[in-house]
């Protein structure tokens, strides 16, 4: 069975601080995809990144960076120099290659205080 | 990029009535669509998988007679909440599946906020 755990329910940081959102996943499949999505207060889901299980290279996109470590089954997300607009709920998700079904974590609500 | 349109974005209905939510893939054909439900401050809960031309597959605990799903074409899936009750009030999100390079294979609608009075 697949499972995604986001242990941090809510995080508050002051603007310009760095913040890391944790994601731990469980699967017995060797081929899978990991994702991060952002859900602002308006409700729509915004795709941030997709990673496949064979690519452990870390990725940086502007102020966002992702650390994928298969050894610890983690796919953590760091926002550098946070901004108020980063305030949202962030979901980590896992998908297997064949089904398309996504397994979402419970989400981390991030509040950036000006 | 692939776009999914979900309509309506908000609906208020009276208890006992039925509500239909539409999910359309605008620029691609979607054999598979998913319907999620999200309670306040909670995660997305998969309700059912909708496959074009066949019956939907419901997750455990989801009443298929209450949440009717129809996927009659490759661009349209509908979710009908029948005989709605206040406990059905929630945020419903659809998504359409399309695998491609370096993007999200799940293309989400903007959600429908249902309030049953």
PDB file of C-alpha atoms in Angstrom:
ATOM      1  CA  UNK A   1       0.000   0.000   0.000  1.00  0.00           C
ATOM      2  CA  UNK A   2       1.047   3.535  -0.631  1.00  0.00           C
ATOM      3  CA  UNK A   3       1.165   6.274   1.954  1.00  0.00           C
ATOM      4  CA  UNK A   4       2.362   9.849   2.150  1.00  0.00           C
ATOM      5  CA  UNK A   5       3.003  11.528   5.477  1.00  0.00           C
ATOM      6  CA  UNK A   6       3.347  15.216   6.078  1.00  0.00           C
ATOM      7  CA  UNK A   7       3.962  15.424   9.782  1.00  0.00           C
ATOM      8  CA  UNK A   8       3.825  19.211   9.948  1.00  0.00           C
ATOM      9  CA  UNK A   9       0.196  20.285  10.043  1.00  0.00           C
ATOM     10  CA  UNK A  10       0.790  24.019  10.362  1.00  0.00           C
ATOM     11  CA  UNK A  11       3.886  26.161  10.131  1.00  0.00           C
ATOM     12  CA  UNK A  12       4.256  29.891  10.672  1.00  0.00           C
ATOM     13  CA  UNK A  13       7.330  31.823   9.687  1.00  0.00           C
ATOM     14  CA  UNK A  14       8.223  35.463   9.470  1.00  0.00           C
ATOM     15  CA  UNK A  15       8.740  36.865   6.012  1.00  0.00           C
ATOM     16  CA  UNK A  16      12.228  36.297   4.580  1.00  0.00           C
ATOM     17  CA  UNK A  17      12.852  33.251   6.743  1.00  0.00           C
ATOM     18  CA  UNK A  18      13.587  29.917   5.111  1.00  0.00           C
ATOM     19  CA  UNK A  19      11.174  27.073   5.713  1.00  0.00           C
ATOM     20  CA  UNK A  20      11.294  23.363   4.947  1.00  0.00           C
ATOM     21  CA  UNK A  21       8.204  21.251   4.480  1.00  0.00           C
ATOM     22  CA  UNK A  22       8.706  17.563   5.154  1.00  0.00           C
ATOM     23  CA  UNK A  23       7.303  14.685   3.157  1.00  0.00           C
ATOM     24  CA  UNK A  24       7.856  10.992   3.818  1.00  0.00           C
ATOM     25  CA  UNK A  25       6.384   8.332   1.564  1.00  0.00           C
ATOM     26  CA  UNK A  26       5.880   4.601   1.612  1.00  0.00           C
ATOM     27  CA  UNK A  27       5.652   2.290  -1.353  1.00  0.00           C
ATOM     28  CA  UNK A  28       6.974  -1.104  -2.364  1.00  0.00           C
ATOM     29  CA  UNK A  29       7.033  -0.193  -6.017  1.00  0.00           C
ATOM     30  CA  UNK A  30      10.396   0.703  -7.460  1.00  0.00           C
ATOM     31  CA  UNK A  31       8.938   3.010 -10.068  1.00  0.00           C
ATOM     32  CA  UNK A  32       6.905   5.925  -8.844  1.00  0.00           C
ATOM     33  CA  UNK A  33       6.497   9.661  -9.069  1.00  0.00           C
ATOM     34  CA  UNK A  34       6.506  12.276  -6.360  1.00  0.00           C
ATOM     35  CA  UNK A  35       4.821  15.647  -6.564  1.00  0.00           C
ATOM     36  CA  UNK A  36       4.320  18.839  -4.667  1.00  0.00           C
ATOM     37  CA  UNK A  37       1.228  20.991  -5.105  1.00  0.00           C
ATOM     38  CA  UNK A  38       0.293  24.352  -3.665  1.00  0.00           C
ATOM     39  CA  UNK A  39      -3.287  25.169  -2.709  1.00  0.00           C
ATOM     40  CA  UNK A  40      -3.787  28.882  -2.023  1.00  0.00           C
ATOM     41  CA  UNK A  41      -6.891  30.112  -0.167  1.00  0.00           C
ATOM     42  CA  UNK A  42      -8.781  30.307  -3.451  1.00  0.00           C
ATOM     43  CA  UNK A  43      -8.735  26.506  -3.563  1.00  0.00           C
ATOM     44  CA  UNK A  44      -7.183  25.596  -6.886  1.00  0.00           C
ATOM     45  CA  UNK A  45      -4.270  23.179  -6.908  1.00  0.00           C
ATOM     46  CA  UNK A  46      -1.073  24.506  -8.435  1.00  0.00           C
ATOM     47  CA  UNK A  47       1.517  22.035  -9.662  1.00  0.00           C
ATOM     48  CA  UNK A  48       5.024  22.736  -8.387  1.00  0.00           C
ATOM     49  CA  UNK A  49       7.218  19.777  -9.235  1.00  0.00           C
ATOM     50  CA  UNK A  50       7.288  16.174 -10.350  1.00  0.00           C
ATOM     51  CA  UNK A  51      10.119  13.765  -9.630  1.00  0.00           C
ATOM     52  CA  UNK A  52      10.478  10.173 -10.757  1.00  0.00           C
ATOM     53  CA  UNK A  53      11.982   7.498  -8.559  1.00  0.00           C
ATOM     54  CA  UNK A  54      15.088   7.114 -10.696  1.00  0.00           C
ATOM     55  CA  UNK A  55      16.111  10.717 -10.463  1.00  0.00           C
ATOM     56  CA  UNK A  56      17.473  11.688  -7.071  1.00  0.00           C
ATOM     57  CA  UNK A  57      18.975  14.896  -8.270  1.00  0.00           C
ATOM     58  CA  UNK A  58      17.914  17.815  -6.147  1.00  0.00           C
ATOM     59  CA  UNK A  59      16.167  20.615  -7.923  1.00  0.00           C
ATOM     60  CA  UNK A  60      16.125  24.339  -7.500  1.00  0.00           C
ATOM     61  CA  UNK A  61      13.619  26.667  -9.061  1.00  0.00           C
ATOM     62  CA  UNK A  62      13.990  30.238  -7.925  1.00  0.00           C
ATOM     63  CA  UNK A  63      13.288  30.343  -4.209  1.00  0.00           C
ATOM     64  CA  UNK A  64      12.034  26.768  -4.226  1.00  0.00           C
ATOM     65  CA  UNK A  65      14.207  23.701  -3.822  1.00  0.00           C
ATOM     66  CA  UNK A  66      13.499  20.031  -3.372  1.00  0.00           C
ATOM     67  CA  UNK A  67      15.577  17.358  -1.679  1.00  0.00           C
ATOM     68  CA  UNK A  68      14.749  13.806  -2.749  1.00  0.00           C
ATOM     69  CA  UNK A  69      16.387  11.030  -0.724  1.00  0.00           C
ATOM     70  CA  UNK A  70      15.357   7.478  -1.478  1.00  0.00           C
ATOM     71  CA  UNK A  71      17.377   6.175   1.468  1.00  0.00           C
ATOM     72  CA  UNK A  72      15.010   7.898   3.860  1.00  0.00           C
ATOM     73  CA  UNK A  73      11.969   7.898   1.548  1.00  0.00           C
ATOM     74  CA  UNK A  74      11.736  11.631   1.836  1.00  0.00           C
ATOM     75  CA  UNK A  75      10.981  14.405  -0.596  1.00  0.00           C
ATOM     76  CA  UNK A  76      11.330  17.664   1.303  1.00  0.00           C
ATOM     77  CA  UNK A  77      10.505  21.102  -0.010  1.00  0.00           C
ATOM     78  CA  UNK A  78      12.342  24.259   1.021  1.00  0.00           C
ATOM     79  CA  UNK A  79      11.251  27.814   0.408  1.00  0.00           C
ATOM     80  CA  UNK A  80      14.052  30.319   0.743  1.00  0.00           C
ATOM     81  CA  UNK A  81      13.379  33.903   1.788  1.00  0.00           C
ATOM     82  CA  UNK A  82       9.681  33.248   2.233  1.00  0.00           C
ATOM     83  CA  UNK A  83       7.108  35.778   1.125  1.00  0.00           C
ATOM     84  CA  UNK A  84       3.533  36.432   2.169  1.00  0.00           C
ATOM     85  CA  UNK A  85       2.334  35.073  -1.170  1.00  0.00           C
ATOM     86  CA  UNK A  86       3.791  31.703  -0.204  1.00  0.00           C
ATOM     87  CA  UNK A  87       1.048  31.335   2.396  1.00  0.00           C
ATOM     88  CA  UNK A  88      -0.948  28.299   1.322  1.00  0.00           C
ATOM     89  CA  UNK A  89      -1.473  24.633   1.985  1.00  0.00           C
ATOM     90  CA  UNK A  90       1.167  22.459   0.392  1.00  0.00           C
ATOM     91  CA  UNK A  91       0.520  18.853  -0.540  1.00  0.00           C
ATOM     92  CA  UNK A  92       3.018  16.139  -1.266  1.00  0.00           C
ATOM     93  CA  UNK A  93       1.742  13.284  -3.411  1.00  0.00           C
ATOM     94  CA  UNK A  94       2.842   9.917  -4.725  1.00  0.00           C
ATOM     95  CA  UNK A  95       1.728   8.222  -7.918  1.00  0.00           C
ATOM     96  CA  UNK A  96       2.600   4.837  -9.317  1.00  0.00           C
ATOM     97  CA  UNK A  97       3.493   4.444 -12.933  1.00  0.00           C
ATOM     98  CA  UNK A  98       0.558   2.437 -14.083  1.00  0.00           C
ATOM     99  CA  UNK A  99      -2.567   3.643 -12.345  1.00  0.00           C
ATOM    100  CA  UNK A 100      -2.567   7.367 -12.320  1.00  0.00           C
ATOM    101  CA  UNK A 101      -4.068   7.344  -8.872  1.00  0.00           C
ATOM    102  CA  UNK A 102      -2.512   9.884  -6.593  1.00  0.00           C
ATOM    103  CA  UNK A 103      -1.905   9.417  -2.905  1.00  0.00           C
ATOM    104  CA  UNK A 104      -1.913  12.763  -1.170  1.00  0.00           C
ATOM    105  CA  UNK A 105      -0.391  13.661   2.148  1.00  0.00           C
ATOM    106  CA  UNK A 106      -2.524  15.507   4.662  1.00  0.00           C
ATOM    107  CA  UNK A 107      -0.982  18.817   3.712  1.00  0.00           C
ATOM    108  CA  UNK A 108       1.024  21.463   5.540  1.00  0.00           C
ATOM    109  CA  UNK A 109      -0.543  24.846   6.054  1.00  0.00           C
ATOM    110  CA  UNK A 110       2.122  27.516   5.744  1.00  0.00           C
ATOM    111  CA  UNK A 111       1.548  31.031   7.014  1.00  0.00           C
ATOM    112  CA  UNK A 112       4.113  33.671   6.234  1.00  0.00           C
ATOM    113  CA  UNK A 113       3.806  36.620   8.570  1.00  0.00           C
ATOM    114  CA  UNK A 114       4.780  40.015   7.187  1.00  0.00           C
TER     115      UNK A 114
ATOM    116  CA  UNK B   1      -0.964  23.496 -21.131  1.00  0.00           C
ATOM    117  CA  UNK B   2      -3.813  21.149 -20.460  1.00  0.00           C
ATOM    118  CA  UNK B   3      -6.836  22.831 -18.964  1.00  0.00           C
ATOM    119  CA  UNK B   4      -9.668  21.374 -16.960  1.00  0.00           C
ATOM    120  CA  UNK B   5     -12.800  23.394 -16.438  1.00  0.00           C
ATOM    121  CA  UNK B   6     -15.016  22.636 -13.474  1.00  0.00           C
ATOM    122  CA  UNK B   7     -18.446  24.129 -13.119  1.00  0.00           C
ATOM    123  CA  UNK B   8     -20.014  25.538 -11.033  1.00  0.00           C
ATOM    124  CA  UNK B   9     -17.386  27.000  -8.744  1.00  0.00           C
ATOM    125  CA  UNK B  10     -19.911  27.535  -5.975  1.00  0.00           C
ATOM    126  CA  UNK B  11     -23.372  26.178  -5.409  1.00  0.00           C
ATOM    127  CA  UNK B  12     -25.845  26.469  -2.584  1.00  0.00           C
ATOM    128  CA  UNK B  13     -28.741  24.082  -2.550  1.00  0.00           C
ATOM    129  CA  UNK B  14     -31.500  23.031  -0.218  1.00  0.00           C
ATOM    130  CA  UNK B  15     -31.456  19.745   1.600  1.00  0.00           C
ATOM    131  CA  UNK B  16     -33.050  16.988  -0.470  1.00  0.00           C
ATOM    132  CA  UNK B  17     -32.222  18.430  -3.854  1.00  0.00           C
ATOM    133  CA  UNK B  18     -29.624  17.133  -6.305  1.00  0.00           C
ATOM    134  CA  UNK B  19     -26.631  18.990  -7.634  1.00  0.00           C
ATOM    135  CA  UNK B  20     -24.611  18.253 -10.752  1.00  0.00           C
ATOM    136  CA  UNK B  21     -20.973  19.233 -11.082  1.00  0.00           C
ATOM    137  CA  UNK B  22     -19.282  19.163 -14.475  1.00  0.00           C
ATOM    138  CA  UNK B  23     -15.641  18.545 -15.242  1.00  0.00           C
ATOM    139  CA  UNK B  24     -14.407  19.183 -18.771  1.00  0.00           C
ATOM    140  CA  UNK B  25     -11.000  18.706 -20.318  1.00  0.00           C
ATOM    141  CA  UNK B  26     -10.776  21.606 -22.718  1.00  0.00           C
ATOM    142  CA  UNK B  27      -7.839  20.795 -24.953  1.00  0.00           C
ATOM    143  CA  UNK B  28      -7.206  17.108 -24.516  1.00  0.00           C
ATOM    144  CA  UNK B  29      -9.078  13.860 -24.260  1.00  0.00           C
ATOM    145  CA  UNK B  30      -9.208  12.287 -20.839  1.00  0.00           C
ATOM    146  CA  UNK B  31      -9.949   8.604 -20.623  1.00  0.00           C
ATOM    147  CA  UNK B  32      -9.621   8.787 -16.867  1.00  0.00           C
ATOM    148  CA  UNK B  33     -10.878  11.432 -14.489  1.00  0.00           C
ATOM    149  CA  UNK B  34     -10.804  11.470 -10.719  1.00  0.00           C
ATOM    150  CA  UNK B  35     -13.182  13.034  -8.232  1.00  0.00           C
ATOM    151  CA  UNK B  36     -11.885  14.229  -4.891  1.00  0.00           C
ATOM    152  CA  UNK B  37     -13.559  15.633  -1.834  1.00  0.00           C
ATOM    153  CA  UNK B  38     -11.848  17.971   0.568  1.00  0.00           C
ATOM    154  CA  UNK B  39     -13.106  18.917   4.020  1.00  0.00           C
ATOM    155  CA  UNK B  40     -11.878  22.159   5.575  1.00  0.00           C
ATOM    156  CA  UNK B  41      -8.221  21.988   6.504  1.00  0.00           C
ATOM    157  CA  UNK B  42      -7.965  18.399   5.372  1.00  0.00           C
ATOM    158  CA  UNK B  43      -6.409  16.546   2.501  1.00  0.00           C
ATOM    159  CA  UNK B  44      -7.934  15.514  -0.764  1.00  0.00           C
ATOM    160  CA  UNK B  45      -9.863  12.314  -0.424  1.00  0.00           C
ATOM    161  CA  UNK B  46     -10.297  10.285  -3.578  1.00  0.00           C
ATOM    162  CA  UNK B  47     -13.965   9.473  -4.059  1.00  0.00           C
ATOM    163  CA  UNK B  48     -13.950   7.669  -7.357  1.00  0.00           C
ATOM    164  CA  UNK B  49     -12.148   7.003 -10.589  1.00  0.00           C
ATOM    165  CA  UNK B  50     -14.162   7.738 -13.681  1.00  0.00           C
ATOM    166  CA  UNK B  51     -13.347   5.932 -16.911  1.00  0.00           C
ATOM    167  CA  UNK B  52     -14.915   6.946 -20.178  1.00  0.00           C
ATOM    168  CA  UNK B  53     -17.534   4.508 -21.340  1.00  0.00           C
ATOM    169  CA  UNK B  54     -17.563   2.372 -18.232  1.00  0.00           C
ATOM    170  CA  UNK B  55     -18.778   2.464 -14.672  1.00  0.00           C
ATOM    171  CA  UNK B  56     -16.888   4.494 -12.168  1.00  0.00           C
ATOM    172  CA  UNK B  57     -14.789   2.798  -9.520  1.00  0.00           C
ATOM    173  CA  UNK B  58     -15.683   4.067  -6.077  1.00  0.00           C
ATOM    174  CA  UNK B  59     -13.393   4.135  -3.086  1.00  0.00           C
ATOM    175  CA  UNK B  60     -14.383   2.292   0.025  1.00  0.00           C
ATOM    176  CA  UNK B  61     -16.967   4.139   2.044  1.00  0.00           C
ATOM    177  CA  UNK B  62     -18.226   6.298  -0.820  1.00  0.00           C
ATOM    178  CA  UNK B  63     -21.891   5.717  -1.601  1.00  0.00           C
ATOM    179  CA  UNK B  64     -22.216   5.211  -5.334  1.00  0.00           C
ATOM    180  CA  UNK B  65     -25.968   5.761  -5.269  1.00  0.00           C
ATOM    181  CA  UNK B  66     -25.471   9.099  -3.618  1.00  0.00           C
ATOM    182  CA  UNK B  67     -22.562  10.302  -5.716  1.00  0.00           C
ATOM    183  CA  UNK B  68     -23.448   9.451  -9.288  1.00  0.00           C
ATOM    184  CA  UNK B  69     -20.616   9.711 -11.770  1.00  0.00           C
ATOM    185  CA  UNK B  70     -21.051   9.747 -15.508  1.00  0.00           C
ATOM    186  CA  UNK B  71     -18.172   9.858 -17.974  1.00  0.00           C
ATOM    187  CA  UNK B  72     -20.004   9.679 -21.260  1.00  0.00           C
ATOM    188  CA  UNK B  73     -17.375  11.349 -23.412  1.00  0.00           C
ATOM    189  CA  UNK B  74     -13.625  11.777 -23.457  1.00  0.00           C
ATOM    190  CA  UNK B  75     -13.922  15.383 -22.398  1.00  0.00           C
ATOM    191  CA  UNK B  76     -16.696  15.373 -19.829  1.00  0.00           C
ATOM    192  CA  UNK B  77     -17.298  13.733 -16.485  1.00  0.00           C
ATOM    193  CA  UNK B  78     -20.120  14.702 -14.168  1.00  0.00           C
ATOM    194  CA  UNK B  79     -20.670  14.169 -10.470  1.00  0.00           C
ATOM    195  CA  UNK B  80     -24.221  14.360  -9.218  1.00  0.00           C
ATOM    196  CA  UNK B  81     -24.816  14.616  -5.498  1.00  0.00           C
ATOM    197  CA  UNK B  82     -28.286  13.176  -5.078  1.00  0.00           C
ATOM    198  CA  UNK B  83     -30.633  14.100  -2.237  1.00  0.00           C
ATOM    199  CA  UNK B  84     -28.008  16.344  -0.757  1.00  0.00           C
ATOM    200  CA  UNK B  85     -27.770  16.828   2.993  1.00  0.00           C
ATOM    201  CA  UNK B  86     -25.803  19.359   5.032  1.00  0.00           C
ATOM    202  CA  UNK B  87     -23.088  16.780   5.693  1.00  0.00           C
ATOM    203  CA  UNK B  88     -22.429  16.673   1.949  1.00  0.00           C
ATOM    204  CA  UNK B  89     -21.260  20.274   2.123  1.00  0.00           C
ATOM    205  CA  UNK B  90     -17.663  20.206   1.032  1.00  0.00           C
ATOM    206  CA  UNK B  91     -15.157  21.210  -1.622  1.00  0.00           C
ATOM    207  CA  UNK B  92     -15.219  18.862  -4.604  1.00  0.00           C
ATOM    208  CA  UNK B  93     -12.316  18.767  -7.048  1.00  0.00           C
ATOM    209  CA  UNK B  94     -12.072  16.896 -10.304  1.00  0.00           C
ATOM    210  CA  UNK B  95      -8.936  16.028 -12.189  1.00  0.00           C
ATOM    211  CA  UNK B  96      -8.194  14.577 -15.584  1.00  0.00           C
ATOM    212  CA  UNK B  97      -5.291  12.295 -16.289  1.00  0.00           C
ATOM    213  CA  UNK B  98      -2.862  12.963 -19.082  1.00  0.00           C
ATOM    214  CA  UNK B  99       0.751  11.815 -18.841  1.00  0.00           C
ATOM    215  CA  UNK B 100       3.315  14.053 -20.446  1.00  0.00           C
ATOM    216  CA  UNK B 101       6.880  15.135 -20.002  1.00  0.00           C
ATOM    217  CA  UNK B 102       7.925  17.116 -16.943  1.00  0.00           C
ATOM    218  CA  UNK B 103       4.526  18.202 -15.806  1.00  0.00           C
ATOM    219  CA  UNK B 104       1.693  17.091 -13.631  1.00  0.00           C
ATOM    220  CA  UNK B 105      -0.215  14.204 -15.183  1.00  0.00           C
ATOM    221  CA  UNK B 106      -3.184  15.251 -13.138  1.00  0.00           C
ATOM    222  CA  UNK B 107      -4.841  18.398 -14.376  1.00  0.00           C
ATOM    223  CA  UNK B 108      -7.128  19.783 -11.727  1.00  0.00           C
ATOM    224  CA  UNK B 109     -10.303  21.744 -12.022  1.00  0.00           C
ATOM    225  CA  UNK B 110     -10.640  24.756  -9.757  1.00  0.00           C
ATOM    226  CA  UNK B 111     -13.070  22.978  -7.492  1.00  0.00           C
ATOM    227  CA  UNK B 112     -16.714  23.360  -6.533  1.00  0.00           C
ATOM    228  CA  UNK B 113     -17.714  24.551  -3.112  1.00  0.00           C
ATOM    229  CA  UNK B 114     -21.030  22.932  -2.254  1.00  0.00           C
ATOM    230  CA  UNK B 115     -23.136  24.235   0.599  1.00  0.00           C
ATOM    231  CA  UNK B 116     -26.291  22.378   1.502  1.00  0.00           C
ATOM    232  CA  UNK B 117     -28.710  24.309   3.684  1.00  0.00           C
TER     233      UNK B 117
END
